[in-house]
PDB file of C-alpha atoms in Angstrom:
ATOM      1  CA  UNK A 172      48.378  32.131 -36.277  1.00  0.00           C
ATOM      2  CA  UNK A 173      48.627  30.464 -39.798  1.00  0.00           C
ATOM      3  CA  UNK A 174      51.319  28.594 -38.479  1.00  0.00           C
ATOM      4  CA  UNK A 175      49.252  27.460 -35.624  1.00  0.00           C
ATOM      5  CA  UNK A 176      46.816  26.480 -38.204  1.00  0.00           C
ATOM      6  CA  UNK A 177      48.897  24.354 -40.202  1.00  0.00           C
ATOM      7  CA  UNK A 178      50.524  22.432 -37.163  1.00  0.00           C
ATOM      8  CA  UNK A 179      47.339  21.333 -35.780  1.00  0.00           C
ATOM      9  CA  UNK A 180      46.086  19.823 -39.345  1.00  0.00           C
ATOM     10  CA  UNK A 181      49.599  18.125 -39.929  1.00  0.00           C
ATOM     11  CA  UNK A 182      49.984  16.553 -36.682  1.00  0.00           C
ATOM     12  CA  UNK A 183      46.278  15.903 -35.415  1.00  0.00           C
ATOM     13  CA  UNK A 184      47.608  12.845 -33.473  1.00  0.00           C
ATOM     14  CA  UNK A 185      47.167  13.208 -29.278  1.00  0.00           C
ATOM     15  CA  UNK A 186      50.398  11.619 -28.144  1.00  0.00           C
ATOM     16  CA  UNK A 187      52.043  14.885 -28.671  1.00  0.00           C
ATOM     17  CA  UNK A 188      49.718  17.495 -27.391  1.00  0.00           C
ATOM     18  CA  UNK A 189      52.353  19.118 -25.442  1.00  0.00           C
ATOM     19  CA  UNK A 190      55.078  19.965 -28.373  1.00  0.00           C
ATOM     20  CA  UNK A 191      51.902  21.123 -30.656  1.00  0.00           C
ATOM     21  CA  UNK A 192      50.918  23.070 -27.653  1.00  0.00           C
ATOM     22  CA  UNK A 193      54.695  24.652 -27.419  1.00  0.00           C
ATOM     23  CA  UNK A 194      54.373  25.417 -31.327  1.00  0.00           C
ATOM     24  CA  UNK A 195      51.154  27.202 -31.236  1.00  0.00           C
ATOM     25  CA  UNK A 196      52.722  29.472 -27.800  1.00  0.00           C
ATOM     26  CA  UNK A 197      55.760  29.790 -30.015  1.00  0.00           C
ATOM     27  CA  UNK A 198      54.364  31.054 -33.097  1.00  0.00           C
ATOM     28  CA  UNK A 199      52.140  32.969 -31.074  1.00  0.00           C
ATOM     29  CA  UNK A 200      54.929  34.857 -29.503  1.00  0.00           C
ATOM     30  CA  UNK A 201      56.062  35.106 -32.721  1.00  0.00           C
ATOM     31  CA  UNK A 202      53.238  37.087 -34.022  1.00  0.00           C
ATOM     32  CA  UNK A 203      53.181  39.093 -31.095  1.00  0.00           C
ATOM     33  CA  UNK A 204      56.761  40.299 -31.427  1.00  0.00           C
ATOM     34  CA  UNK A 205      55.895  41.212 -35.078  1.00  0.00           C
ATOM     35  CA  UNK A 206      53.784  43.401 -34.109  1.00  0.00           C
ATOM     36  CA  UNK A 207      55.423  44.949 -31.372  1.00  0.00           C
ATOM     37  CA  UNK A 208      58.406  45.341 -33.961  1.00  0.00           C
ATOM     38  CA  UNK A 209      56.010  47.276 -36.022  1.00  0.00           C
ATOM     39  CA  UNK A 210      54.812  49.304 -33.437  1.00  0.00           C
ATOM     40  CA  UNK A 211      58.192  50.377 -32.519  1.00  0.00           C
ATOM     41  CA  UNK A 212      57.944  52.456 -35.775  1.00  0.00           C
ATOM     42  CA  UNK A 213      62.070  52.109 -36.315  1.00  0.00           C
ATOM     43  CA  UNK A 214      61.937  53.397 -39.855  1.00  0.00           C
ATOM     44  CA  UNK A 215      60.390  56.581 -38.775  1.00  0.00           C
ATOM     45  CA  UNK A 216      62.571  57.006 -35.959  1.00  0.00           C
ATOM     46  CA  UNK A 217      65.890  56.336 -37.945  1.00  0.00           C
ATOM     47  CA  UNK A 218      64.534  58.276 -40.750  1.00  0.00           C
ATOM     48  CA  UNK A 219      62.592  61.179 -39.218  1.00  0.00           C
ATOM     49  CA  UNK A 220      62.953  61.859 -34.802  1.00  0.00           C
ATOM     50  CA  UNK A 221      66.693  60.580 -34.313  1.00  0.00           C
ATOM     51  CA  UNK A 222      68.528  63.041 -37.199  1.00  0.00           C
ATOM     52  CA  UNK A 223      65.899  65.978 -36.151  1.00  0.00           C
ATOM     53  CA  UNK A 224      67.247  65.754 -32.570  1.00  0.00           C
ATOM     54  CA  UNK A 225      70.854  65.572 -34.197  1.00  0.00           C
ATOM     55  CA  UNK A 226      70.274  68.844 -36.350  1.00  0.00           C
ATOM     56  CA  UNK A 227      68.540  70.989 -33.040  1.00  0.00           C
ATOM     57  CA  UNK A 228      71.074  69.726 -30.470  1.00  0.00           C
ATOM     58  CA  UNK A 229      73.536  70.681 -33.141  1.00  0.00           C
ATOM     59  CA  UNK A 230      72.087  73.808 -33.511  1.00  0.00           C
ATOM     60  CA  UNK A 231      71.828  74.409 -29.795  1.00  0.00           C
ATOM     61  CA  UNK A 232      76.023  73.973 -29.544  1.00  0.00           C
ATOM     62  CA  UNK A 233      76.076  76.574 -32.657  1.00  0.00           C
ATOM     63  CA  UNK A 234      73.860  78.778 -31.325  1.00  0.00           C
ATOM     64  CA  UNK A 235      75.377  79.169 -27.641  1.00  0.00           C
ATOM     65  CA  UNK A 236      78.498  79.126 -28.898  1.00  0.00           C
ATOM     66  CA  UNK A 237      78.003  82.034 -31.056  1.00  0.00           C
ATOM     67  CA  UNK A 238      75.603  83.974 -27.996  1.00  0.00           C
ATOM     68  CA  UNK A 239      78.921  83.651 -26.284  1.00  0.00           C
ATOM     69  CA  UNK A 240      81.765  84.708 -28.704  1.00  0.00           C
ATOM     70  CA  UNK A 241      79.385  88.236 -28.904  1.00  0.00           C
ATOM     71  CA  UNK A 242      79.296  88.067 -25.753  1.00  0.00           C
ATOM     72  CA  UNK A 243      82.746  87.823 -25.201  1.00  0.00           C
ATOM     73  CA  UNK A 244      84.111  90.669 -28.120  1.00  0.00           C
ATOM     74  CA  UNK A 245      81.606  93.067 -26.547  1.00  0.00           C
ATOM     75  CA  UNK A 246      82.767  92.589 -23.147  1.00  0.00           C
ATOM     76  CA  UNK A 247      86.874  92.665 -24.385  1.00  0.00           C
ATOM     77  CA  UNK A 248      85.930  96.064 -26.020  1.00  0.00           C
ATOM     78  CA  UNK A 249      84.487  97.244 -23.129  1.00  0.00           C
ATOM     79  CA  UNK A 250      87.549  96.669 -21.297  1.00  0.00           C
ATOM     80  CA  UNK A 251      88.894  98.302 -24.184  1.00  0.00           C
ATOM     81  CA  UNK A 252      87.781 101.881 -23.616  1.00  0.00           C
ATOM     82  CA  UNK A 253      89.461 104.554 -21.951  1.00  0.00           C
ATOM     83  CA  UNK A 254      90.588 105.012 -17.890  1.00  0.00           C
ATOM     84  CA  UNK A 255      88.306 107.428 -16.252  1.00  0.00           C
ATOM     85  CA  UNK A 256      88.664 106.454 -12.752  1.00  0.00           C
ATOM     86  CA  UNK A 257      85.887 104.760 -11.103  1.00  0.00           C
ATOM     87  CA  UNK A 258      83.872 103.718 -14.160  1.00  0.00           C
ATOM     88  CA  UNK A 259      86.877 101.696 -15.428  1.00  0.00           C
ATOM     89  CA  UNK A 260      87.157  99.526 -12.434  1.00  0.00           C
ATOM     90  CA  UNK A 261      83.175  99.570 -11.789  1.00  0.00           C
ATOM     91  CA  UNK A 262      83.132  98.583 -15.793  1.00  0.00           C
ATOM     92  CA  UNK A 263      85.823  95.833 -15.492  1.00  0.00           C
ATOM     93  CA  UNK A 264      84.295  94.100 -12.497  1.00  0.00           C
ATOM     94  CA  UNK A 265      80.924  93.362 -14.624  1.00  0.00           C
ATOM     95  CA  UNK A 266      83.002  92.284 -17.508  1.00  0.00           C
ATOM     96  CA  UNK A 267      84.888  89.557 -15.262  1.00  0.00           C
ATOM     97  CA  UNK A 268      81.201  88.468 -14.417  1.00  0.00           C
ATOM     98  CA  UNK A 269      80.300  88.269 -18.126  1.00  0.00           C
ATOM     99  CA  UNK A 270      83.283  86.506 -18.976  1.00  0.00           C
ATOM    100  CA  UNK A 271      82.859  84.018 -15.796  1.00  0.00           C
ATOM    101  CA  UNK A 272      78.807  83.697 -17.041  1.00  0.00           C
ATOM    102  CA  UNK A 273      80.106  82.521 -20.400  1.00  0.00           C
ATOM    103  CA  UNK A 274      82.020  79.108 -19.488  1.00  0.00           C
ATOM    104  CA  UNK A 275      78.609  77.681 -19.531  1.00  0.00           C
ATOM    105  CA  UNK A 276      79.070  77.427 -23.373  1.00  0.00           C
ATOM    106  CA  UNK A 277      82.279  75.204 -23.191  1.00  0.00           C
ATOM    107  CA  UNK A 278      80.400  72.833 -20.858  1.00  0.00           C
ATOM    108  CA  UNK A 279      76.795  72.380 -22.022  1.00  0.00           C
ATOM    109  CA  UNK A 280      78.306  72.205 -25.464  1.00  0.00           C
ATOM    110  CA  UNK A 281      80.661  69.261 -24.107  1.00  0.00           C
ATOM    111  CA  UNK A 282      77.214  67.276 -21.959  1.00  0.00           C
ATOM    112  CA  UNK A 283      75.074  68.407 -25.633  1.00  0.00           C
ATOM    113  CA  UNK A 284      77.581  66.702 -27.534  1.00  0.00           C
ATOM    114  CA  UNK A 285      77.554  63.694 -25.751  1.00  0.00           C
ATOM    115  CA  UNK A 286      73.941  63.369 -26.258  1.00  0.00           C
ATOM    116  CA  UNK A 287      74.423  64.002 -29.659  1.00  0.00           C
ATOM    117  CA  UNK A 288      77.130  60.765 -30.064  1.00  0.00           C
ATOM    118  CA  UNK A 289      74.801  58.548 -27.463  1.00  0.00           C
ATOM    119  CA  UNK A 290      71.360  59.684 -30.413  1.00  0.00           C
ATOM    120  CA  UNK A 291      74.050  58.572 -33.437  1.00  0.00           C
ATOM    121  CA  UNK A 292      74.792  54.907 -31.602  1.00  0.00           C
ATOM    122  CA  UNK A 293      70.907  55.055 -31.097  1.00  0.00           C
ATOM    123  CA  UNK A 294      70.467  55.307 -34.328  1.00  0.00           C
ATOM    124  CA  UNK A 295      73.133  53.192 -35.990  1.00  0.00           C
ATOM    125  CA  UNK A 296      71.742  50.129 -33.716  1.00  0.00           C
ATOM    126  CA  UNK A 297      67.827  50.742 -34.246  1.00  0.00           C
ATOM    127  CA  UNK A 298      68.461  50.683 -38.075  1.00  0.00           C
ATOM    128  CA  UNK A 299      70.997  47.931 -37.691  1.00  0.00           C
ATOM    129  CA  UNK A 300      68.050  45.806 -35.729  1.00  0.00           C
ATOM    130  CA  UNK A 301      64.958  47.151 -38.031  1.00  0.00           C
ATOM    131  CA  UNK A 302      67.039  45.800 -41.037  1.00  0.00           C
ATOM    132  CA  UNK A 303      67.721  42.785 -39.329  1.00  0.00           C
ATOM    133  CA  UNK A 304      63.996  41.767 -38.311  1.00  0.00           C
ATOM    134  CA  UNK A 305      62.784  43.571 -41.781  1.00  0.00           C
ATOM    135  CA  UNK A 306      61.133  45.531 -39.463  1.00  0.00           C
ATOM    136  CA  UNK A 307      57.944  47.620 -41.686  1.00  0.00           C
ATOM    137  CA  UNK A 308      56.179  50.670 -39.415  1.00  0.00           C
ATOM    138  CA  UNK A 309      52.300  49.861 -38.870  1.00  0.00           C
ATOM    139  CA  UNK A 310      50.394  52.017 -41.711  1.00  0.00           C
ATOM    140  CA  UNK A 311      49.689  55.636 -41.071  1.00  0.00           C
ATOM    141  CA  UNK A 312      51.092  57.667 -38.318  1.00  0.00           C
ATOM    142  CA  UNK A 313      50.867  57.358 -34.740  1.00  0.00           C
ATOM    143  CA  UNK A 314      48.018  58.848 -33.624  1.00  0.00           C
ATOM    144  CA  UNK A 315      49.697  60.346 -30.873  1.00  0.00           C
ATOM    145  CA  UNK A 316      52.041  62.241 -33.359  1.00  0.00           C
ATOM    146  CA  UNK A 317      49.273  63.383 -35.762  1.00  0.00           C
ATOM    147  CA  UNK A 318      47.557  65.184 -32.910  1.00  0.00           C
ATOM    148  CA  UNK A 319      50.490  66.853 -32.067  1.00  0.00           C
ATOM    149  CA  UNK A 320      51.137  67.642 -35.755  1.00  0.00           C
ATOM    150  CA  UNK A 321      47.719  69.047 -35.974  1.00  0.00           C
ATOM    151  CA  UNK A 322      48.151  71.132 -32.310  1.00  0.00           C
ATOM    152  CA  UNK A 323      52.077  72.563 -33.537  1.00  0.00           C
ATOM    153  CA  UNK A 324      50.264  73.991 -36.910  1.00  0.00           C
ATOM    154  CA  UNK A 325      47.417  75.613 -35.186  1.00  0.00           C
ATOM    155  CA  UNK A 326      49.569  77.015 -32.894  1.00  0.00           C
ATOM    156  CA  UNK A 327      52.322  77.851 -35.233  1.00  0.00           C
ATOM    157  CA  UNK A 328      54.445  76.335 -32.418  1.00  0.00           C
ATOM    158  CA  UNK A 329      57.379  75.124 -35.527  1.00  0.00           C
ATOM    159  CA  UNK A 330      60.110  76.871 -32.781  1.00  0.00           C
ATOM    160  CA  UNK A 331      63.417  78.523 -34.610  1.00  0.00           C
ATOM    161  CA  UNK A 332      64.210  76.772 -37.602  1.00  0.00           C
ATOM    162  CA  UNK A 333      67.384  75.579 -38.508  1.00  0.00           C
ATOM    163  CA  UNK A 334      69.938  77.130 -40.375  1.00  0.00           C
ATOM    164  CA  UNK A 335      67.980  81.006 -39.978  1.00  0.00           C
ATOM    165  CA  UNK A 336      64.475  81.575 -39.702  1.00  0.00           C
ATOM    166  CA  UNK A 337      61.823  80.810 -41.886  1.00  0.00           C
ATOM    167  CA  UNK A 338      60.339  84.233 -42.219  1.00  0.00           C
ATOM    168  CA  UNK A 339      62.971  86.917 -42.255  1.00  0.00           C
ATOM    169  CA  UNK A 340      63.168  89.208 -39.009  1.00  0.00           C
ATOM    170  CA  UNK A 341      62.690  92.113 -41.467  1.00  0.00           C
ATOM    171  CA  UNK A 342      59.333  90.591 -42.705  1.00  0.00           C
ATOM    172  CA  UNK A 343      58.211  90.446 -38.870  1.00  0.00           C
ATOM    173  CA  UNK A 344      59.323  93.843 -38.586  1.00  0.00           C
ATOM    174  CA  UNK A 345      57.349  94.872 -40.448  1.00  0.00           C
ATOM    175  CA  UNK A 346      54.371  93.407 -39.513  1.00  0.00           C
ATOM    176  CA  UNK A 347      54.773  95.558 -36.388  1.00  0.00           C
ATOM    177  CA  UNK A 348      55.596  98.469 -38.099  1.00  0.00           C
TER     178      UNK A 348
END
């Protein structure tokens, strides 16, 4: 708008109403993509959403992957104990199931993964175009996000934390106990 401003008092003439008209639209637009920009909120999401999403996607791969390498040693020692007729073959037929159930690891980790690289580029670009427009997020947080901020610590809804829990399962043990 201050640009507006200043074009109409250095150019008050009328022969050239249209390109002062074009000026004002343009440094309207201007403006208006500013604060669009800001309202993207890039910083945060380069800074704060796009790793968090890395870490818990990251932590979903580990996680399965380790659910199904238990899965796996328990069912090979199964198969492991001794012939007694028919609970050997009844025994071998579930761990054939179990061992079938657990190639879902191999392939959510691959489609996880790939989410994973698509959040990096994500990331990499966003930053790349914040720095580029000096983009600055609007003051405050989105009040969208501090209502659910508010709502997750009422409801203690913070989810499994990563790398091990934030209150040891022997502490909630013995809450119960």
């Amino acid at each position: 708008m201050a640009l507006a401003k200043q074009v109409r008092k250095a150019n008050p003439t009328p022969e050239k109403p249209s390109l002062i008209r074009e000026l004002v639209e343009i440094a309207d637009y201007i403006a208006h993509m500013r604060r669009e920009i800001a309202a993207l909120r890039a910083n945060e999401l380069t800074r704060d959403r796009l790793p968090m999403a890395h870490e818990e996607l990251g932590s979903v791969v580990a996680a399965t992957a380790g659910a199904t390498n238990s899965i796996m040693n328990a069912a090979e020692e199964i198969l492991g104990l001794p012939d007694d007729g028919n609970y050997r073959a009844a025994v071998e037929e579930r761990m054939n199931d179990i061992f079938e159930a657990c190639t879902f690891q191999d392939i959510t980790g691959q489609r996880i993964s790939k989410v994973v690289e698509a959040l990096r580029q994500l990331e990499t670009r966003l930053s790349r175009f914040a720095n580029a427009v000096k983009a600055k997020d609007e003051g405050g947080l989105d009040p969208g996000e501090v209502e659910r901020q508010v709502r997750k610590e009422l409801l203690m809804l913070n989810g499994p934390q990563i790398n091990g829990p934030a209150v040891a399962q022997d502490e909630i043990d013995a809450l119960f106990a």
